[in-house]
PDB file of C-alpha atoms in Angstrom:
ATOM      1  CA  LEU A   1     -67.259 -23.922  -6.373  1.00  0.00           C
ATOM      2  CA  ASP A   2     -68.916 -23.920  -3.027  1.00  0.00           C
ATOM      3  CA  LYS A   3     -68.853 -20.561  -1.633  1.00  0.00           C
ATOM      4  CA  GLY A   4     -65.544 -20.153  -3.262  1.00  0.00           C
ATOM      5  CA  LYS A   5     -64.285 -23.490  -2.062  1.00  0.00           C
ATOM      6  CA  ALA A   6     -63.216 -26.305  -5.013  1.00  0.00           C
ATOM      7  CA  SER A   7     -65.082 -29.429  -4.794  1.00  0.00           C
ATOM      8  CA  PRO A   8     -63.445 -32.826  -4.964  1.00  0.00           C
ATOM      9  CA  VAL A   9     -64.232 -32.867  -8.711  1.00  0.00           C
ATOM     10  CA  LEU A  10     -62.812 -29.639  -9.184  1.00  0.00           C
ATOM     11  CA  GLN A  11     -59.866 -30.406  -6.929  1.00  0.00           C
ATOM     12  CA  ALA A  12     -59.143 -33.261  -9.133  1.00  0.00           C
ATOM     13  CA  ILE A  13     -59.567 -31.380 -12.481  1.00  0.00           C
ATOM     14  CA  GLN A  14     -57.266 -28.738 -11.666  1.00  0.00           C
ATOM     15  CA  LYS A  15     -54.446 -31.214 -10.679  1.00  0.00           C
ATOM     16  CA  LYS A  16     -54.806 -32.557 -13.838  1.00  0.00           C
ATOM     17  CA  VAL A  17     -54.789 -28.999 -15.798  1.00  0.00           C
ATOM     18  CA  GLN A  18     -51.525 -28.210 -13.422  1.00  0.00           C
ATOM     19  CA  ARG A  19     -49.890 -31.350 -15.094  1.00  0.00           C
ATOM     20  CA  GLY A  20     -50.331 -30.353 -18.332  1.00  0.00           C
ATOM     21  CA  ALA A  21     -53.864 -31.324 -19.292  1.00  0.00           C
ATOM     22  CA  LEU A  22     -56.057 -29.463 -21.553  1.00  0.00           C
ATOM     23  CA  MET A  23     -59.291 -27.576 -20.319  1.00  0.00           C
ATOM     24  CA  ALA A  24     -61.809 -26.162 -22.309  1.00  0.00           C
ATOM     25  CA  GLY A  25     -65.119 -24.366 -22.063  1.00  0.00           C
ATOM     26  CA  THR A  26     -67.775 -22.986 -24.237  1.00  0.00           C
ATOM     27  CA  SER A  27     -70.098 -19.472 -23.023  1.00  0.00           C
ATOM     28  CA  ALA A  28     -70.548 -20.129 -19.058  1.00  0.00           C
ATOM     29  CA  GLY A  29     -67.806 -22.782 -19.277  1.00  0.00           C
ATOM     30  CA  MET A  30     -65.432 -20.270 -20.611  1.00  0.00           C
ATOM     31  CA  ALA A  31     -66.336 -17.571 -18.425  1.00  0.00           C
ATOM     32  CA  ILE A  32     -65.926 -19.636 -15.227  1.00  0.00           C
ATOM     33  CA  GLN A  33     -62.100 -20.646 -16.036  1.00  0.00           C
ATOM     34  CA  THR A  34     -61.132 -17.181 -14.429  1.00  0.00           C
ATOM     35  CA  LYS A  35     -59.100 -16.495 -11.118  1.00  0.00           C
ATOM     36  CA  GLN A  36     -61.034 -13.698 -11.178  1.00  0.00           C
ATOM     37  CA  PHE A  37     -64.857 -12.651 -10.954  1.00  0.00           C
ATOM     38  CA  VAL A  38     -67.442 -14.109 -13.146  1.00  0.00           C
ATOM     39  CA  ILE A  39     -69.979 -12.066 -14.967  1.00  0.00           C
ATOM     40  CA  ALA A  40     -73.407 -13.419 -14.122  1.00  0.00           C
ATOM     41  CA  ASN A  41     -75.970 -10.808 -15.973  1.00  0.00           C
ATOM     42  CA  GLY A  42     -76.004  -7.387 -17.513  1.00  0.00           C
ATOM     43  CA  SER A  43     -76.631  -5.155 -20.349  1.00  0.00           C
ATOM     44  CA  SER A  44     -73.838  -2.492 -21.278  1.00  0.00           C
ATOM     45  CA  LEU A  45     -76.111   0.982 -20.488  1.00  0.00           C
ATOM     46  CA  MET A  46     -77.053  -0.761 -16.974  1.00  0.00           C
ATOM     47  CA  ALA A  47     -73.592  -1.395 -16.015  1.00  0.00           C
ATOM     48  CA  LEU A  48     -72.164   2.142 -17.009  1.00  0.00           C
ATOM     49  CA  THR A  49     -75.348   3.450 -15.444  1.00  0.00           C
ATOM     50  CA  ASN A  50     -75.658   1.521 -12.346  1.00  0.00           C
ATOM     51  CA  GLY A  51     -72.383  -0.332 -11.935  1.00  0.00           C
ATOM     52  CA  ALA A  52     -71.401  -3.749 -10.923  1.00  0.00           C
ATOM     53  CA  ARG A  53     -73.126  -5.622  -7.711  1.00  0.00           C
ATOM     54  CA  ALA A  54     -72.247  -9.103  -6.345  1.00  0.00           C
ATOM     55  CA  ALA A  55     -73.812 -12.191  -6.355  1.00  0.00           C
ATOM     56  CA  ALA A  56     -73.186 -15.848  -5.382  1.00  0.00           C
ATOM     57  CA  TRP A  57     -74.118 -19.505  -6.389  1.00  0.00           C
ATOM     58  CA  ASN A  58     -76.593 -21.142  -4.110  1.00  0.00           C
ATOM     59  CA  ILE A  59     -75.248 -24.585  -4.500  1.00  0.00           C
ATOM     60  CA  SER A  60     -78.435 -26.870  -3.291  1.00  0.00           C
ATOM     61  CA  GLU A  61     -80.776 -24.826  -5.348  1.00  0.00           C
ATOM     62  CA  GLY A  62     -78.820 -24.252  -8.582  1.00  0.00           C
ATOM     63  CA  GLU A  63     -79.094 -20.721  -8.930  1.00  0.00           C
ATOM     64  CA  LEU A  64     -77.598 -17.347  -8.521  1.00  0.00           C
ATOM     65  CA  VAL A  65     -78.653 -15.407  -5.216  1.00  0.00           C
ATOM     66  CA  TYR A  66     -78.761 -11.584  -5.859  1.00  0.00           C
ATOM     67  CA  GLU A  67     -77.912  -9.375  -2.892  1.00  0.00           C
ATOM     68  CA  ASP A  68     -79.666  -6.115  -1.803  1.00  0.00           C
ATOM     69  CA  GLY A  69     -83.024  -7.585  -2.936  1.00  0.00           C
ATOM     70  CA  VAL A  70     -82.299  -6.468  -6.870  1.00  0.00           C
ATOM     71  CA  CYS A  71     -84.454  -8.257  -9.347  1.00  0.00           C
ATOM     72  CA  ALA A  72     -82.939 -11.652 -11.113  1.00  0.00           C
ATOM     73  CA  GLY A  73     -84.594 -10.675 -14.203  1.00  0.00           C
ATOM     74  CA  CYS A  74     -83.494  -7.088 -15.034  1.00  0.00           C
ATOM     75  CA  ASP A  75     -80.300  -5.986 -16.752  1.00  0.00           C
ATOM     76  CA  GLN A  76     -78.089  -4.943 -13.829  1.00  0.00           C
ATOM     77  CA  LEU A  77     -74.635  -5.944 -14.197  1.00  0.00           C
ATOM     78  CA  PHE A  78     -74.091  -8.833 -11.474  1.00  0.00           C
ATOM     79  CA  TYR A  79     -70.859 -10.868 -10.818  1.00  0.00           C
ATOM     80  CA  ASN A  80     -70.016 -13.970  -8.616  1.00  0.00           C
ATOM     81  CA  ARG A  81     -68.434 -12.547  -5.743  1.00  0.00           C
ATOM     82  CA  PHE A  82     -66.602 -16.258  -5.043  1.00  0.00           C
ATOM     83  CA  LYS A  83     -64.683 -15.870  -8.323  1.00  0.00           C
ATOM     84  CA  GLY A  84     -63.984 -18.341 -11.093  1.00  0.00           C
ATOM     85  CA  VAL A  85     -62.414 -21.620 -10.961  1.00  0.00           C
ATOM     86  CA  GLY A  86     -58.924 -20.507 -11.448  1.00  0.00           C
ATOM     87  CA  ASN A  87     -57.383 -22.063 -14.685  1.00  0.00           C
ATOM     88  CA  PHE A  88     -57.099 -18.642 -16.392  1.00  0.00           C
ATOM     89  CA  THR A  89     -55.092 -16.039 -14.633  1.00  0.00           C
ATOM     90  CA  TYR A  90     -54.807 -13.249 -17.007  1.00  0.00           C
ATOM     91  CA  GLY A  91     -58.091 -11.489 -16.387  1.00  0.00           C
ATOM     92  CA  ILE A  92     -61.815 -11.488 -16.388  1.00  0.00           C
ATOM     93  CA  ALA A  93     -63.229 -12.855 -19.376  1.00  0.00           C
ATOM     94  CA  ASP A  94     -66.833 -12.491 -20.932  1.00  0.00           C
ATOM     95  CA  THR A  95     -68.545 -14.713 -23.830  1.00  0.00           C
ATOM     96  CA  HIS A  96     -70.696 -13.962 -27.098  1.00  0.00           C
ATOM     97  CA  PHE A  97     -69.163 -10.877 -26.482  1.00  0.00           C
ATOM     98  CA  SER A  98     -69.310  -8.480 -29.891  1.00  0.00           C
ATOM     99  CA  GLU A  99     -72.924 -10.056 -30.901  1.00  0.00           C
ATOM    100  CA  ASN A 100     -74.413  -8.876 -27.408  1.00  0.00           C
ATOM    101  CA  GLU A 101     -72.301  -5.808 -27.364  1.00  0.00           C
ATOM    102  CA  ARG A 102     -70.811  -6.320 -24.138  1.00  0.00           C
ATOM    103  CA  THR A 103     -67.681  -4.196 -24.307  1.00  0.00           C
ATOM    104  CA  LEU A 104     -68.641  -1.679 -21.804  1.00  0.00           C
ATOM    105  CA  ARG A 105     -70.128  -4.158 -19.243  1.00  0.00           C
ATOM    106  CA  LEU A 106     -67.111  -5.938 -18.945  1.00  0.00           C
ATOM    107  CA  LEU A 107     -65.307  -2.566 -18.895  1.00  0.00           C
ATOM    108  CA  ARG A 108     -67.267  -1.441 -15.538  1.00  0.00           C
ATOM    109  CA  LEU A 109     -66.578  -4.574 -13.703  1.00  0.00           C
ATOM    110  CA  LEU A 110     -62.583  -3.882 -14.504  1.00  0.00           C
ATOM    111  CA  ALA A 111     -63.058  -0.341 -13.233  1.00  0.00           C
ATOM    112  CA  ASP A 112     -65.292  -1.579  -9.855  1.00  0.00           C
ATOM    113  CA  SER A 113     -63.020  -4.770  -9.292  1.00  0.00           C
ATOM    114  CA  LYS A 114     -59.652  -2.768  -9.838  1.00  0.00           C
ATOM    115  CA  GLN A 115     -58.356  -5.309 -12.184  1.00  0.00           C
ATOM    116  CA  ARG A 116     -56.416  -4.856 -15.415  1.00  0.00           C
ATOM    117  CA  PHE A 117     -57.491  -7.117 -18.278  1.00  0.00           C
ATOM    118  CA  GLY A 118     -60.692  -8.191 -19.829  1.00  0.00           C
ATOM    119  CA  PHE A 119     -60.979 -10.814 -22.342  1.00  0.00           C
ATOM    120  CA  GLY A 120     -63.814 -10.926 -24.394  1.00  0.00           C
ATOM    121  CA  VAL A 121     -64.807 -13.705 -26.752  1.00  0.00           C
ATOM    122  CA  ASP A 122     -67.093 -13.702 -29.850  1.00  0.00           C
ATOM    123  CA  THR A 123     -69.427 -16.542 -30.542  1.00  0.00           C
ATOM    124  CA  TYR A 124     -67.848 -19.198 -32.752  1.00  0.00           C
ATOM    125  CA  THR A 125     -64.440 -18.067 -31.876  1.00  0.00           C
ATOM    126  CA  SER A 126     -62.057 -19.635 -29.423  1.00  0.00           C
ATOM    127  CA  LEU A 127     -59.235 -17.885 -27.317  1.00  0.00           C
ATOM    128  CA  ASN A 128     -56.462 -20.788 -26.989  1.00  0.00           C
ATOM    129  CA  VAL A 129     -54.163 -20.093 -24.023  1.00  0.00           C
ATOM    130  CA  GLU A 130     -50.786 -21.741 -23.607  1.00  0.00           C
ATOM    131  CA  ASN A 131     -47.944 -20.657 -20.995  1.00  0.00           C
ATOM    132  CA  GLY A 132     -49.114 -17.180 -21.627  1.00  0.00           C
ATOM    133  CA  MET A 133     -49.279 -16.907 -25.352  1.00  0.00           C
ATOM    134  CA  MET A 134     -52.874 -16.512 -26.378  1.00  0.00           C
ATOM    135  CA  THR A 135     -53.746 -17.291 -30.106  1.00  0.00           C
ATOM    136  CA  VAL A 136     -57.283 -16.753 -31.787  1.00  0.00           C
ATOM    137  CA  ILE A 137     -59.279 -19.298 -33.733  1.00  0.00           C
ATOM    138  CA  GLY A 138     -62.819 -19.045 -35.505  1.00  0.00           C
ATOM    139  CA  GLN A 139     -65.122 -16.826 -37.046  1.00  0.00           C
ATOM    140  CA  ASP A 140     -64.718 -13.517 -35.530  1.00  0.00           C
ATOM    141  CA  GLY A 141     -62.335 -12.035 -32.736  1.00  0.00           C
ATOM    142  CA  VAL A 142     -61.238 -11.298 -29.118  1.00  0.00           C
ATOM    143  CA  THR A 143     -61.367  -7.942 -27.382  1.00  0.00           C
ATOM    144  CA  ILE A 144     -58.996  -7.544 -25.015  1.00  0.00           C
ATOM    145  CA  LEU A 145     -59.305  -4.187 -22.306  1.00  0.00           C
ATOM    146  CA  ASP A 146     -56.363  -2.902 -20.672  1.00  0.00           C
ATOM    147  CA  LEU A 147     -56.700  -0.965 -17.644  1.00  0.00           C
ATOM    148  CA  HIS A 148     -52.978  -0.406 -16.869  1.00  0.00           C
ATOM    149  CA  GLN A 149     -52.990   3.103 -17.272  1.00  0.00           C
ATOM    150  CA  ALA A 150     -56.902   3.745 -16.908  1.00  0.00           C
ATOM    151  CA  LYS A 151     -58.200   6.689 -14.829  1.00  0.00           C
ATOM    152  CA  VAL A 152     -61.589   6.690 -13.286  1.00  0.00           C
ATOM    153  CA  ASP A 153     -63.327  10.297 -13.307  1.00  0.00           C
ATOM    154  CA  GLN A 154     -64.331  10.717  -9.419  1.00  0.00           C
ATOM    155  CA  GLN A 155     -65.439  14.279 -10.175  1.00  0.00           C
ATOM    156  CA  SER A 156     -68.692  13.375 -12.376  1.00  0.00           C
ATOM    157  CA  GLU A 157     -71.753  11.954 -10.962  1.00  0.00           C
ATOM    158  CA  TYR A 158     -72.202   9.283 -13.387  1.00  0.00           C
ATOM    159  CA  PHE A 159     -69.273   6.609 -14.633  1.00  0.00           C
ATOM    160  CA  GLY A 160     -66.136   8.188 -16.783  1.00  0.00           C
ATOM    161  CA  ILE A 161     -63.147   6.613 -17.575  1.00  0.00           C
ATOM    162  CA  LYS A 162     -60.134   7.442 -19.769  1.00  0.00           C
ATOM    163  CA  ASN A 163     -56.823   5.870 -20.880  1.00  0.00           C
ATOM    164  CA  VAL A 164     -58.512   2.616 -21.414  1.00  0.00           C
ATOM    165  CA  ARG A 165     -56.551   0.358 -24.259  1.00  0.00           C
ATOM    166  CA  ILE A 166     -59.153  -1.676 -26.271  1.00  0.00           C
ATOM    167  CA  SER A 167     -57.764  -4.181 -29.217  1.00  0.00           C
ATOM    168  CA  TYR A 168     -59.635  -6.341 -31.441  1.00  0.00           C
ATOM    169  CA  ILE A 169     -57.524  -9.855 -32.515  1.00  0.00           C
ATOM    170  CA  ARG A 170     -58.816 -12.364 -34.910  1.00  0.00           C
ATOM    171  CA  GLN A 171     -57.490 -15.817 -36.454  1.00  0.00           C
ATOM    172  CA  GLY A 172     -53.902 -15.600 -37.035  1.00  0.00           C
ATOM    173  CA  ASP A 173     -53.529 -13.285 -34.336  1.00  0.00           C
ATOM    174  CA  SER A 174     -51.620 -13.805 -30.915  1.00  0.00           C
ATOM    175  CA  TYR A 175     -51.079 -11.948 -27.823  1.00  0.00           C
ATOM    176  CA  ASN A 176     -48.187 -12.436 -25.150  1.00  0.00           C
ATOM    177  CA  ALA A 177     -49.789 -11.884 -22.154  1.00  0.00           C
ATOM    178  CA  ASP A 178     -46.538 -12.389 -19.719  1.00  0.00           C
ATOM    179  CA  ARG A 179     -44.743  -9.542 -22.175  1.00  0.00           C
ATOM    180  CA  ASP A 180     -47.694  -7.517 -23.133  1.00  0.00           C
ATOM    181  CA  GLN A 181     -46.789  -7.950 -26.844  1.00  0.00           C
ATOM    182  CA  PHE A 182     -48.900  -8.521 -29.858  1.00  0.00           C
ATOM    183  CA  ARG A 183     -48.512 -10.102 -33.138  1.00  0.00           C
ATOM    184  CA  LEU A 184     -50.897  -9.493 -36.071  1.00  0.00           C
ATOM    185  CA  GLY A 185     -51.084 -12.237 -38.754  1.00  0.00           C
ATOM    186  CA  GLY A 186     -52.521 -10.201 -41.503  1.00  0.00           C
ATOM    187  CA  SER A 187     -50.665  -7.490 -43.701  1.00  0.00           C
ATOM    188  CA  SER A 188     -50.745  -3.552 -43.627  1.00  0.00           C
ATOM    189  CA  ILE A 189     -53.925  -1.542 -44.127  1.00  0.00           C
ATOM    190  CA  GLU A 190     -53.455   1.212 -46.570  1.00  0.00           C
ATOM    191  CA  GLU A 191     -55.706   3.826 -44.854  1.00  0.00           C
ATOM    192  CA  ILE A 192     -58.161   5.824 -46.774  1.00  0.00           C
ATOM    193  CA  GLU A 193     -60.000   9.350 -46.620  1.00  0.00           C
ATOM    194  CA  THR A 194     -63.522   9.002 -45.043  1.00  0.00           C
ATOM    195  CA  ALA A 195     -66.051  11.060 -43.575  1.00  0.00           C
ATOM    196  CA  GLU A 196     -66.192  11.564 -39.415  1.00  0.00           C
ATOM    197  CA  LEU A 197     -66.678   7.902 -37.787  1.00  0.00           C
ATOM    198  CA  ILE A 198     -69.784   8.034 -35.870  1.00  0.00           C
ATOM    199  CA  ASN A 199     -71.880   5.305 -34.499  1.00  0.00           C
ATOM    200  CA  PRO A 200     -75.006   6.919 -33.013  1.00  0.00           C
ATOM    201  CA  ASP A 201     -75.838   3.545 -31.207  1.00  0.00           C
ATOM    202  CA  ILE A 202     -72.831   1.919 -29.578  1.00  0.00           C
ATOM    203  CA  MET A 203     -74.689  -0.248 -27.075  1.00  0.00           C
ATOM    204  CA  ASP A 204     -76.877  -1.880 -30.071  1.00  0.00           C
ATOM    205  CA  GLU A 205     -77.539  -5.273 -28.770  1.00  0.00           C
ATOM    206  CA  MET A 206     -77.893  -8.578 -30.799  1.00  0.00           C
ATOM    207  CA  GLU A 207     -81.323  -8.025 -31.548  1.00  0.00           C
ATOM    208  CA  ALA A 208     -80.405  -5.405 -34.048  1.00  0.00           C
ATOM    209  CA  GLY A 209     -77.193  -6.814 -35.303  1.00  0.00           C
ATOM    210  CA  GLY A 210     -74.378  -6.205 -32.486  1.00  0.00           C
ATOM    211  CA  PHE A 211     -70.800  -5.945 -33.370  1.00  0.00           C
ATOM    212  CA  GLN A 212     -71.246  -2.115 -33.368  1.00  0.00           C
ATOM    213  CA  MET A 213     -67.729  -1.664 -31.206  1.00  0.00           C
ATOM    214  CA  ALA A 214     -66.105  -3.877 -33.393  1.00  0.00           C
ATOM    215  CA  SER A 215     -67.338  -2.402 -36.654  1.00  0.00           C
ATOM    216  CA  LEU A 216     -66.225   0.882 -35.372  1.00  0.00           C
ATOM    217  CA  LEU A 217     -62.936  -0.110 -34.798  1.00  0.00           C
ATOM    218  CA  SER A 218     -62.582  -1.865 -37.888  1.00  0.00           C
ATOM    219  CA  GLN A 219     -63.592   1.654 -39.763  1.00  0.00           C
ATOM    220  CA  LEU A 220     -60.992   3.274 -37.832  1.00  0.00           C
ATOM    221  CA  ALA A 221     -58.376   1.088 -38.527  1.00  0.00           C
ATOM    222  CA  GLN A 222     -59.145   1.401 -42.570  1.00  0.00           C
ATOM    223  CA  SER A 223     -59.393   5.571 -42.006  1.00  0.00           C
ATOM    224  CA  SER A 224     -57.248   8.200 -42.344  1.00  0.00           C
ATOM    225  CA  ARG A 225     -59.001   9.741 -39.398  1.00  0.00           C
ATOM    226  CA  GLU A 226     -57.377   9.267 -35.820  1.00  0.00           C
ATOM    227  CA  ILE A 227     -60.707   9.567 -34.004  1.00  0.00           C
ATOM    228  CA  ALA A 228     -64.073   7.678 -34.091  1.00  0.00           C
ATOM    229  CA  LEU A 229     -67.017   8.015 -31.866  1.00  0.00           C
ATOM    230  CA  GLY A 230     -69.970   6.111 -30.467  1.00  0.00           C
ATOM    231  CA  TYR A 231     -72.686   7.073 -28.657  1.00  0.00           C
ATOM    232  CA  SER A 232     -75.760   5.972 -26.486  1.00  0.00           C
ATOM    233  CA  LEU A 233     -79.272   6.354 -27.522  1.00  0.00           C
ATOM    234  CA  SER A 234     -80.089   6.616 -23.906  1.00  0.00           C
ATOM    235  CA  ASN A 235     -80.225  10.130 -22.367  1.00  0.00           C
ATOM    236  CA  ASP A 236     -80.372   9.787 -18.533  1.00  0.00           C
ATOM    237  CA  PRO A 237     -77.680   9.826 -18.842  1.00  0.00           C
ATOM    238  CA  ALA A 238     -76.169  10.369 -22.461  1.00  0.00           C
ATOM    239  CA  TYR A 239     -72.731   8.456 -22.971  1.00  0.00           C
ATOM    240  CA  ARG A 240     -69.957   9.301 -25.619  1.00  0.00           C
ATOM    241  CA  ILE A 241     -67.298   6.666 -26.276  1.00  0.00           C
ATOM    242  CA  THR A 242     -64.172   8.444 -28.054  1.00  0.00           C
ATOM    243  CA  LEU A 243     -61.550   5.775 -29.989  1.00  0.00           C
ATOM    244  CA  THR A 244     -58.332   7.334 -30.652  1.00  0.00           C
ATOM    245  CA  LYS A 245     -55.198   6.144 -32.904  1.00  0.00           C
ATOM    246  CA  ASP A 246     -51.860   7.079 -31.482  1.00  0.00           C
ATOM    247  CA  ASP A 247     -48.175   5.857 -31.802  1.00  0.00           C
ATOM    248  CA  ARG A 248     -48.813   2.625 -30.229  1.00  0.00           C
ATOM    249  CA  SER A 249     -51.854   1.497 -32.367  1.00  0.00           C
ATOM    250  CA  ARG A 250     -51.251  -1.236 -34.752  1.00  0.00           C
ATOM    251  CA  THR A 251     -53.646  -2.501 -37.687  1.00  0.00           C
ATOM    252  CA  ALA A 252     -53.765  -5.363 -40.409  1.00  0.00           C
ATOM    253  CA  ILE A 253     -55.920  -7.102 -42.619  1.00  0.00           C
ATOM    254  CA  LEU A 254     -56.385 -11.036 -43.376  1.00  0.00           C
ATOM    255  CA  ASN A 255     -58.787 -12.331 -45.446  1.00  0.00           C
ATOM    256  CA  GLY A 256     -60.811  -9.299 -45.500  1.00  0.00           C
ATOM    257  CA  LYS A 257     -60.860  -9.497 -41.748  1.00  0.00           C
ATOM    258  CA  VAL A 258     -59.610  -6.204 -39.674  1.00  0.00           C
ATOM    259  CA  SER A 259     -57.213  -6.535 -36.298  1.00  0.00           C
ATOM    260  CA  VAL A 260     -56.653  -3.617 -34.725  1.00  0.00           C
ATOM    261  CA  VAL A 261     -54.408  -3.117 -31.324  1.00  0.00           C
ATOM    262  CA  HIS A 262     -53.916  -0.350 -28.506  1.00  0.00           C
ATOM    263  CA  ILE A 263     -56.744   2.074 -29.587  1.00  0.00           C
ATOM    264  CA  GLU A 264     -57.188   4.108 -26.728  1.00  0.00           C
ATOM    265  CA  MET A 265     -60.680   4.583 -25.487  1.00  0.00           C
ATOM    266  CA  LYS A 266     -62.505   7.229 -23.377  1.00  0.00           C
ATOM    267  CA  VAL A 267     -66.019   7.082 -21.673  1.00  0.00           C
ATOM    268  CA  GLU A 268     -67.961  10.305 -20.607  1.00  0.00           C
ATOM    269  CA  THR A 269     -71.211  11.535 -20.216  1.00  0.00           C
ATOM    270  CA  ILE A 270     -72.364  14.205 -22.033  1.00  0.00           C
ATOM    271  CA  ARG A 271     -75.656  15.370 -20.300  1.00  0.00           C
TER     272      ARG A 271
END
């Protein structure tokens, strides 16, 4: 793509895809399949605090050009304003997802760009898409964010949002994007009594293990409690993420791995 225009090679590939050919990508190769904006950089904390900013590919130099003179090496959330190649039409895609705790950066880009769906695919995991049916294959899972009924807080100085739906599906599960329907491949979970579910550093990234959001969702799925809380270590501002089970929520377990769909999520500042 050069400023949003497909090259002759890309046009030839797209024609093959339209005729039924398989298109696959890994890492950035997956992220660029989207018809929407492509995430180029950024951490979850910087995304919540500063929002999303545009960038564009400089084809001749083979690099991203960041606008507004913002540093290319920082954790600011940037996206390619010329969008992706258009083979994946269901929303914005992100990769290496849970390992790098990218849930909240994807959420912020969806909110800022007024997109409904975001799909975050973990490493060693594949999201296969055929005629609107999505299936998961691999080691970990896929996070799906749905902002259909979400409301951004317009009163606060800082970013806040509520009524977001978050789901985490694994191998054996599927999602029909055209009908907005999940099918979980595992068996039902017997909930147990637990202490309060609290993660003090929900934005913890790969260096310290990652998978903070996925782990908290799994704990909530297996607990009799209806609410789980996550916090940021930052205090300028500090964020609280509330995950809530309700009548639409469903859970399942297969080979010891938990899937959970339709959990309500709220993000707010607390100081």
